[in-house]
């Protein structure tokens, strides 16, 4: 099986560990990811904030390149996924002049939903060597992946289940909680730090109150926000994993603690305590 | 939001001297324009405030989401473009998702933000507006956005350095940057996309230049 892969800018920079874990997991599952030739940035929040035309055209360039290859697109980043889908929607309305040949008909998956399909869950199950027994986690989806449902296609946008299903398959104990799809404030996180931090801190608190030992995410910005806010070492920390990191861990015979060296909140002690790392 | 009093004299007295705008003093021009451009059914709003109650940052806004809809209905354009709301909004789409009348509140706010960006009005939340602008500039220069390049470019914008020294963000950013570098999370150089020319061309088209 082959898919076009749209990594997005963060995976080249601060979420390089996410990129590596995706690579390992997809290799193991025998699914070929073909990076979209010469992809460019989707424009993120900035483009749609300042110019609607740019917010349609920037993703359209990548859609056009993927259409040439013909495979479905899979996107690991919630925001890229949202922008690609939005652009497709607008392309089909035919009110923008797109300088590239593009129909908007190709399928865009977000990575969690793609891997949570029953057939994939089955093949994940077959590959698990070390179930993450006893690891209590909450899954955090954020806003861009699930909302607005008309764009993202999520029907369970109030209580999404894709990552929950994957984490449970990997053997983790998944806890239900109420802040799954609350925004972490990433779009204002740099220019108006205090607003971003107040939102992120609340999500972290609620996760801890729910009894989570770790948070599972699928978006580079959600990860960095939740991870980097835990600067205060005296407080309880809660490592923040990409869902593919957990899969990689459960697929592997030998685990290298170096896989987690990009984390601010070090997950190694927790994994050791759970007997998942020697 | 206070009720609009329909008797002009009463209304002015009520506002203790402040000049108050009245319903329909612009006709429905602005409302029609907004409905046409966003495709949102703004007239369907019955002010239930569900959008505001679902909004995670409404307490940071000067005009609350349901009021934004009301202001559009009243044609109060400048107030909206001068508001902090249009910049504070996170585009998290809670409001749109939970509106019982399917009013696309997030899109309306986003459209107002677009309008403000193309107007001469100074944004009330300048640091946010400048950040978005910087992001697009970096994007145009390299086709992809690298965190290090983005932050550098942002700091070089007028007033940003000063502001961030004052609110101690500079110190935090530096410490964060060093830790990120140490952990390999900050890449100083990442590949550029060959798309730069195409993107620049598209961008100048959006500014109405003939290319
Ligand atoms: S939720 Fe919808 S109907 Fe209710 S106030 Fe907001 S826009 Fe109006
Ligand atoms: S999209 Fe904006 S206005 Fe709507 S709920 Fe989110 S932050 Fe509030």
Coordinates of C-alpha atoms and ligand atoms in Angstrom, one line a residue:
Chain A
X1 CA 0.0 0.0 0.0
X2 CA 1.2 3.4 -0.9
X3 CA 0.3 6.9 0.4
X4 CA 1.4 10.4 -0.3
X5 CA 2.9 11.9 2.8
X6 CA 2.6 15.6 3.6
X7 CA 4.9 16.1 6.6
X8 CA 4.5 19.9 7.2
X9 CA 7.1 22.3 8.4
X10 CA 7.2 21.3 12.1
X11 CA 8.2 17.7 11.3
X12 CA 11.4 19.1 9.8
X13 CA 12.2 21.2 12.8
X14 CA 10.9 20.9 16.4
X15 CA 8.9 17.7 15.8
X16 CA 11.7 15.6 14.2
X17 CA 11.1 12.9 16.7
X18 CA 7.5 12.6 15.5
X19 CA 8.8 12.2 11.9
X20 CA 11.1 9.4 13.0
X21 CA 8.5 7.5 14.9
X22 CA 6.1 7.8 12.0
X23 CA 8.8 6.4 9.7
X24 CA 9.4 3.4 12.0
X25 CA 5.8 2.6 12.5
X26 CA 4.8 2.7 8.8
X27 CA 7.8 0.7 7.8
X28 CA 6.8 -1.9 10.3
X29 CA 3.2 -1.9 9.0
X30 CA 4.5 -2.3 5.5
X31 CA 2.8 0.9 4.2
X32 CA 4.9 3.0 1.9
X33 CA 4.9 6.8 2.6
X34 CA 6.0 8.8 -0.4
X35 CA 6.8 12.4 0.6
X36 CA 5.0 14.9 -1.7
X37 CA 7.6 16.2 -4.2
X38 CA 8.9 19.7 -3.2
X39 CA 6.0 20.3 -0.8
X40 CA 5.5 23.8 0.6
X41 CA 3.9 25.2 3.8
X42 CA 0.1 25.0 4.1
X43 CA 0.0 28.6 5.4
X44 CA -1.4 27.6 8.8
X45 CA -3.3 30.1 10.9
X46 CA -1.4 33.1 9.4
X47 CA -2.6 32.6 5.8
X48 CA -6.3 32.3 6.6
X49 CA -6.1 35.1 9.1
X50 CA -4.7 37.6 6.6
X51 CA -5.8 36.4 3.2
X52 CA -8.4 33.9 2.3
X53 CA -6.9 33.5 -1.2
X54 CA -3.6 32.5 0.2
X55 CA -5.3 30.0 2.5
X56 CA -6.8 28.3 -0.5
X57 CA -3.8 28.5 -2.8
X58 CA -1.0 27.4 -0.5
X59 CA -2.4 24.0 0.2
X60 CA -3.7 23.7 -3.4
X61 CA -0.1 23.6 -4.6
X62 CA 0.5 20.5 -2.5
X63 CA -2.8 18.9 -3.5
X64 CA -1.8 19.4 -7.1
X65 CA 1.5 17.7 -6.6
X66 CA -0.2 14.8 -4.8
X67 CA -2.8 14.4 -7.5
X68 CA 0.0 13.8 -9.9
X69 CA 1.1 10.8 -7.9
X70 CA -2.5 9.7 -7.5
X71 CA -2.4 8.2 -4.0
X72 CA -4.4 9.4 -1.0
X73 CA -2.7 11.9 1.2
X74 CA -2.0 11.3 4.9
X75 CA -1.1 14.2 7.2
X76 CA 0.4 13.9 10.6
X77 CA -0.3 17.5 11.7
X78 CA -3.8 18.6 12.7
X79 CA -3.5 22.0 11.3
X80 CA -2.1 20.9 7.9
X81 CA -4.9 18.3 7.7
X82 CA -7.5 21.0 8.4
X83 CA -6.0 23.4 5.8
X84 CA -5.7 20.8 3.1
X85 CA -9.3 19.8 3.6
X86 CA -10.5 23.4 3.7
X87 CA -8.6 24.1 0.5
X88 CA -10.2 21.1 -1.2
X89 CA -13.6 22.3 -0.2
X90 CA -13.0 25.7 -1.7
X91 CA -11.4 24.4 -4.8
X92 CA -14.6 22.4 -5.5
X93 CA -16.7 25.6 -5.2
X94 CA -14.6 26.9 -8.1
X95 CA -14.5 30.5 -7.0
X96 CA -10.7 30.7 -6.9
X97 CA -8.2 30.7 -9.8
X98 CA -5.7 28.0 -9.0
X99 CA -2.5 28.3 -11.0
X100 CA -1.9 24.5 -10.7
X101 CA -4.0 21.7 -12.2
X102 CA -6.0 20.5 -9.3
X103 CA -9.5 19.0 -8.9
X104 CA -9.6 18.5 -5.1
X105 CA -10.9 15.0 -5.5
X106 CA -8.0 13.2 -3.8
X107 CA -8.6 11.8 -0.3
X108 CA -6.9 13.6 2.6
X109 CA -6.6 11.5 5.8
X110 CA -5.4 12.5 9.2
X111 CA -3.0 10.0 10.4
X112 CA -4.9 8.9 13.5
X113 CA -8.1 8.1 11.6
X114 CA -6.2 6.3 8.9
X115 CA -4.5 4.0 11.5
X116 CA -7.7 3.5 13.5
X117 CA -9.5 1.9 10.6
X118 CA -10.4 -1.7 11.6
X119 CA -8.0 -3.4 9.1
X120 CA -5.1 -1.3 10.3
X121 CA -6.0 -1.9 14.0
X122 CA -5.8 -5.6 13.2
X123 CA -2.3 -5.3 11.7
X124 CA -1.2 -3.2 14.6
X125 CA -2.4 -5.8 17.0
X126 CA -0.4 -8.5 15.2
X127 CA 2.8 -6.5 15.5
X128 CA 2.7 -5.7 19.2
X129 CA 5.7 -7.2 21.0
X130 CA 5.5 -5.4 24.3
X131 CA 2.0 -4.3 25.3
X132 CA 2.0 -1.0 27.3
X133 CA 0.4 -2.7 30.2
X134 CA -0.5 -0.5 33.1
X135 CA 0.3 2.8 31.4
X136 CA -2.6 5.2 32.1
X137 CA -3.0 7.7 29.4
X138 CA -5.5 10.3 28.1
X139 CA -5.7 11.1 24.4
X140 CA -5.8 14.8 23.4
X141 CA -7.0 15.7 19.9
X142 CA -7.1 19.5 20.0
X143 CA -9.3 21.6 17.8
X144 CA -8.0 21.5 14.2
X145 CA -8.3 17.8 13.6
X146 CA -11.9 17.4 14.6
X147 CA -13.5 20.8 13.9
X148 CA -15.4 22.1 12.0
X149 CA -17.0 18.7 11.4
X150 CA -18.2 19.8 7.9
X151 CA -14.5 20.1 6.9
X152 CA -12.8 17.4 8.9
X153 CA -15.6 14.8 8.4
X154 CA -15.5 13.7 12.1
X155 CA -18.9 12.6 13.3
X156 CA -17.8 12.0 16.9
X157 CA -16.2 15.5 17.2
X158 CA -17.3 15.8 20.8
X159 CA -15.7 12.7 21.9
X160 CA -13.3 11.5 19.2
X161 CA -12.1 7.9 19.5
X162 CA -9.4 7.3 16.9
X163 CA -6.3 7.7 19.1
X164 CA -8.1 6.1 22.0
X165 CA -8.6 3.0 19.9
X166 CA -4.9 3.0 18.8
X167 CA -3.5 3.5 22.3
X168 CA -5.8 0.8 23.7
X169 CA -4.7 -1.6 21.0
X170 CA -1.1 -0.9 22.0
X171 CA -2.1 -2.1 25.5
X172 CA -2.4 1.2 27.3
X173 CA -5.1 1.9 29.8
X174 CA -7.0 4.8 28.1
X175 CA -8.9 7.1 30.4
X176 CA -12.0 9.0 29.3
X177 CA -11.9 12.8 30.0
X178 CA -13.6 16.0 29.0
X179 CA -10.9 18.1 27.5
X180 CA -10.1 16.0 24.4
X181 CA -11.0 18.6 21.9
X182 CA -10.4 21.9 23.7
X183 CA -8.1 24.3 22.0
X184 CA -4.5 24.5 23.4
X185 CA -4.2 28.1 22.2
X186 CA -1.2 27.5 19.8
X187 CA -2.2 30.2 17.4
X188 CA -1.7 33.0 19.9
X189 CA 0.9 31.1 21.9
X190 CA 3.9 33.2 20.8
X191 CA 2.5 36.7 20.4
X192 CA 0.2 36.5 23.4
X193 CA 1.9 34.0 25.6
X194 CA -0.3 34.4 28.7
X195 CA -3.5 33.5 26.8
X196 CA -1.9 30.4 25.2
X197 CA -0.4 29.3 28.5
X198 CA -3.7 29.7 30.4
X199 CA -5.4 27.3 28.0
X200 CA -2.6 24.8 27.9
X201 CA -2.2 24.7 31.6
X202 CA -5.9 24.0 32.1
X203 CA -5.7 21.0 29.7
X204 CA -2.7 19.7 31.5
X205 CA -4.4 20.0 34.9
X206 CA -7.5 18.3 33.7
X207 CA -5.4 15.4 32.3
X208 CA -3.7 15.0 35.6
X209 CA -7.0 15.2 37.5
X210 CA -8.4 12.4 35.3
X211 CA -5.5 10.3 36.6
X212 CA -3.3 10.2 33.5
X213 CA 0.4 9.4 33.7
X214 CA 1.0 10.5 30.2
X215 CA -0.8 12.5 27.5
X216 CA -1.1 11.1 23.9
X217 CA -1.3 13.6 21.0
X218 CA -1.0 13.7 17.3
X219 CA -0.1 17.4 16.6
X220 CA 3.4 18.9 16.9
X221 CA 2.0 22.1 18.3
X222 CA -0.2 20.4 20.9
X223 CA 2.9 18.3 21.9
X224 CA 5.3 21.2 22.2
X225 CA 2.7 23.4 24.1
X226 CA 1.8 20.7 26.6
X227 CA 5.4 19.5 27.0
X228 CA 7.2 22.8 27.3
X229 CA 4.8 24.3 29.8
X230 CA 5.9 21.8 32.4
X231 CA 9.1 23.8 33.3
X232 CA 8.4 23.7 37.0
X233 CA 10.3 20.6 38.0
X234 CA 8.9 20.5 41.5
X235 CA 5.4 19.9 40.2
X236 CA 4.1 16.5 39.0
X237 CA 5.1 15.9 35.4
X238 CA 3.2 14.2 32.8
X239 CA 5.1 13.3 29.6
X240 CA 3.5 14.0 26.3
X241 CA 3.8 11.3 23.6
X242 CA 3.0 11.3 20.0
X243 CA 0.7 8.4 19.4
X244 CA 3.3 7.0 17.0
X245 CA 5.9 7.0 19.7
X246 CA 3.8 4.7 21.7
X247 CA 3.2 2.4 18.8
X248 CA 6.9 2.4 18.0
X249 CA 7.6 1.5 21.6
X250 CA 5.1 -1.4 21.6
X251 CA 6.5 -2.7 18.2
X252 CA 10.1 -2.7 19.2
X253 CA 12.2 -5.5 20.6
X254 CA 14.9 -3.1 21.8
X255 CA 14.1 0.4 22.9
X256 CA 16.6 3.1 22.9
X257 CA 16.1 5.8 25.5
X258 CA 17.5 8.3 23.0
X259 CA 14.2 8.1 21.1
X260 CA 12.8 10.4 23.7
X261 CA 15.7 12.8 24.1
X262 CA 13.8 15.7 22.4
X263 CA 11.1 15.7 25.1
X264 CA 11.2 18.5 27.7
X265 CA 9.3 16.4 30.2
X266 CA 11.5 13.3 30.3
X267 CA 9.3 10.1 29.9
X268 CA 12.2 7.7 30.6
X269 CA 11.6 7.4 34.4
X270 CA 7.9 6.7 33.8
X271 CA 8.7 4.1 31.2
X272 CA 11.2 2.5 33.4
X273 CA 8.8 2.4 36.3
X274 CA 6.3 0.6 34.1
X275 CA 8.9 -1.9 33.0
X276 CA 8.8 -0.8 29.4
X277 CA 12.4 0.3 29.3
X278 CA 15.4 -1.3 30.9
Chain B
X1 CA -25.2 43.8 25.2
X2 CA -27.7 46.5 26.1
X3 CA -30.9 46.8 24.2
X4 CA -30.9 49.4 21.5
X5 CA -33.3 52.1 22.4
X6 CA -35.2 53.2 19.3
X7 CA -36.0 56.8 20.4
X8 CA -32.9 58.8 19.5
X9 CA -33.3 61.4 22.3
X10 CA -33.9 58.7 24.9
X11 CA -30.9 56.8 23.6
X12 CA -28.5 59.7 23.9
X13 CA -29.7 60.5 27.4
X14 CA -29.3 56.9 28.3
X15 CA -25.7 56.9 27.2
X16 CA -25.0 60.1 29.3
X17 CA -23.8 62.2 26.5
X18 CA -22.0 59.6 24.5
X19 CA -23.1 59.6 20.9
X20 CA -25.0 56.4 20.2
X21 CA -25.4 54.8 16.8
X22 CA -28.8 53.7 15.9
X23 CA -30.2 50.7 14.2
X24 CA -29.9 50.7 10.5
X25 CA -28.0 54.0 10.1
X26 CA -26.1 52.2 7.3
X27 CA -29.0 50.2 6.0
X28 CA -28.2 46.6 5.6
X29 CA -25.2 47.2 3.4
X30 CA -22.6 45.8 5.7
X31 CA -24.7 42.9 6.7
X32 CA -25.5 41.9 3.1
X33 CA -21.8 42.2 2.2
X34 CA -20.7 40.0 5.1
X35 CA -23.4 37.4 4.3
X36 CA -22.5 37.4 0.7
X37 CA -18.8 37.1 1.2
X38 CA -18.8 34.5 4.0
X39 CA -21.9 32.5 2.9
X40 CA -22.9 32.6 6.6
X41 CA -26.6 33.1 7.5
X42 CA -25.9 36.0 9.9
X43 CA -29.6 37.0 10.1
X44 CA -30.5 33.6 11.6
X45 CA -28.7 34.5 14.9
X46 CA -31.1 34.9 17.8
X47 CA -28.5 35.9 20.4
X48 CA -28.6 32.8 22.5
X49 CA -24.9 33.3 23.4
X50 CA -24.1 29.7 22.9
X51 CA -21.1 30.7 20.8
X52 CA -19.7 33.0 23.5
X53 CA -20.3 30.3 26.2
X54 CA -18.4 27.7 24.1
X55 CA -15.5 30.1 23.3
X56 CA -12.3 29.4 25.4
X57 CA -11.0 32.9 25.1
X58 CA -14.2 35.1 25.3
X59 CA -13.0 36.7 28.5
X60 CA -10.0 38.1 26.7
X61 CA -12.2 39.7 24.0
X62 CA -13.7 43.2 24.1
X63 CA -16.6 42.3 21.8
X64 CA -17.9 38.8 22.6
X65 CA -18.6 36.4 19.7
X66 CA -22.4 36.8 19.9
X67 CA -22.0 40.5 20.0
X68 CA -19.8 40.3 16.9
X69 CA -22.8 38.8 15.1
X70 CA -25.1 41.5 16.5
X71 CA -22.7 44.3 15.5
X72 CA -22.6 42.9 11.9
X73 CA -26.4 43.0 11.8
X74 CA -26.3 46.6 12.9
X75 CA -23.6 47.5 10.4
X76 CA -21.0 48.6 13.0
X77 CA -18.0 47.9 10.9
X78 CA -15.3 50.1 12.4
X79 CA -16.0 48.9 16.0
X80 CA -15.4 45.4 14.8
X81 CA -12.3 46.1 12.8
X82 CA -10.9 48.0 15.8
X83 CA -11.7 45.2 18.3
X84 CA -9.3 42.9 20.0
X85 CA -11.7 40.0 19.4
X86 CA -10.8 39.6 15.7
X87 CA -7.1 39.0 16.7
X88 CA -7.6 37.1 19.9
X89 CA -9.9 34.5 18.3
X90 CA -8.0 31.2 18.0
X91 CA -10.1 29.8 15.0
X92 CA -10.8 26.8 17.2
X93 CA -14.3 26.6 15.6
X94 CA -16.1 25.9 18.9
X95 CA -18.6 28.7 18.2
X96 CA -19.4 27.5 14.7
X97 CA -19.8 23.9 15.8
X98 CA -22.2 24.6 18.6
X99 CA -24.4 27.4 17.1
X100 CA -28.0 26.0 17.0
X101 CA -28.6 28.1 13.9
X102 CA -25.5 27.1 12.0
X103 CA -24.1 30.6 11.9
X104 CA -20.5 30.2 10.9
X105 CA -19.2 32.6 13.7
X106 CA -15.6 31.6 13.3
X107 CA -15.6 32.3 9.6
X108 CA -17.3 35.7 10.2
X109 CA -14.6 36.6 12.7
X110 CA -11.9 35.3 10.4
X111 CA -13.3 37.4 7.5
X112 CA -13.3 40.5 9.7
X113 CA -9.7 39.8 10.5
X114 CA -9.0 39.6 6.7
X115 CA -10.8 42.9 6.3
X116 CA -8.9 44.5 9.1
X117 CA -5.6 43.3 7.6
X118 CA -6.5 45.1 4.4
X119 CA -7.6 48.3 6.0
X120 CA -5.7 51.3 7.4
X121 CA -7.0 50.6 10.9
X122 CA -4.2 49.9 13.4
X123 CA -4.9 46.4 14.8
X124 CA -5.7 46.5 18.5
X125 CA -3.6 43.4 19.1
X126 CA -0.6 44.5 17.1
X127 CA 1.7 41.8 18.3
X128 CA -0.6 39.1 17.0
X129 CA -1.2 40.8 13.6
X130 CA 2.5 41.3 13.2
X131 CA 3.2 37.7 14.0
X132 CA 0.8 36.4 11.3
X133 CA 2.4 38.9 8.9
X134 CA 5.9 37.7 9.7
X135 CA 4.9 34.1 9.3
X136 CA 3.7 34.8 5.7
X137 CA 6.9 36.7 5.0
X138 CA 9.1 33.8 6.1
X139 CA 6.9 31.5 4.1
X140 CA 7.4 33.5 1.0
X141 CA 11.2 33.6 1.5
X142 CA 11.7 29.9 1.9
X143 CA 8.4 28.1 1.0
X144 CA 8.5 26.4 4.4
X145 CA 8.5 27.9 7.8
X146 CA 11.4 27.1 10.1
X147 CA 10.8 28.1 13.8
X148 CA 14.2 29.7 14.2
X149 CA 13.9 31.8 11.1
X150 CA 10.3 32.8 12.1
X151 CA 11.3 33.9 15.6
X152 CA 14.3 35.9 14.3
X153 CA 12.2 37.7 11.8
X154 CA 9.5 38.4 14.4
X155 CA 12.0 40.0 16.8
X156 CA 13.3 42.2 14.0
X157 CA 9.9 43.8 13.5
X158 CA 9.5 47.3 14.9
X159 CA 8.4 47.5 18.5
X160 CA 8.4 43.7 19.0
X161 CA 11.8 43.5 20.6
X162 CA 10.9 46.4 23.0
X163 CA 7.6 44.9 23.9
X164 CA 9.1 41.5 24.6
X165 CA 11.9 42.9 26.8
X166 CA 9.2 44.7 28.8
X167 CA 7.0 41.7 29.3
X168 CA 10.0 39.5 30.0
X169 CA 9.2 37.3 27.0
X170 CA 12.7 37.8 25.6
X171 CA 14.3 36.2 28.5
X172 CA 12.0 33.2 28.4
X173 CA 12.4 32.8 24.7
X174 CA 16.2 32.8 25.0
X175 CA 16.1 30.2 27.7
X176 CA 13.6 28.1 25.7
X177 CA 15.7 28.5 22.6
X178 CA 18.8 27.2 24.3
X179 CA 17.0 24.2 25.8
X180 CA 15.5 23.4 22.4
X181 CA 18.8 23.7 20.8
X182 CA 20.3 21.3 23.3
X183 CA 17.6 18.8 22.8
X184 CA 17.8 19.0 19.1
X185 CA 14.4 20.6 18.7
X186 CA 15.6 23.8 17.1
X187 CA 16.9 23.3 13.6
X188 CA 18.8 26.3 12.4
X189 CA 18.7 25.3 8.8
X190 CA 16.0 23.3 7.2
X191 CA 15.5 22.7 3.4
X192 CA 13.7 25.3 1.4
X193 CA 11.0 24.5 -1.1
X194 CA 11.6 25.4 -4.7
X195 CA 8.1 27.0 -4.6
X196 CA 9.3 30.4 -3.7
X197 CA 8.7 32.0 -7.1
X198 CA 5.3 30.5 -7.5
X199 CA 4.3 31.6 -4.0
X200 CA 5.5 35.1 -4.5
X201 CA 3.5 35.4 -7.7
X202 CA 0.4 34.2 -6.1
X203 CA 0.9 36.6 -3.2
X204 CA 1.3 39.6 -5.5
X205 CA -1.9 38.5 -7.2
X206 CA -3.8 38.6 -4.0
X207 CA -2.6 42.2 -3.6
X208 CA -4.2 43.0 -6.9
X209 CA -0.9 43.3 -8.8
X210 CA -1.0 42.2 -12.5
X211 CA 1.6 39.5 -13.0
Ligands
LIG1 S1 -24.7 30.5 19.0 FE1 -25.5 31.2 17.0 S2 -27.5 31.9 17.3 FE2 -26.5 31.8 19.3 S3 -25.7 33.9 19.6 FE3 -24.1 32.7 18.7 S4 -24.3 33.0 16.5 FE4 -26.2 33.7 17.5
LIG2 S1 -13.2 30.3 16.8 FE1 -12.7 32.1 17.9 S2 -14.6 33.0 18.6 FE2 -15.0 30.9 18.0 S3 -14.9 29.7 19.9 FE3 -12.9 29.7 18.9 S4 -11.7 31.4 19.8 FE4 -13.9 31.7 20.2

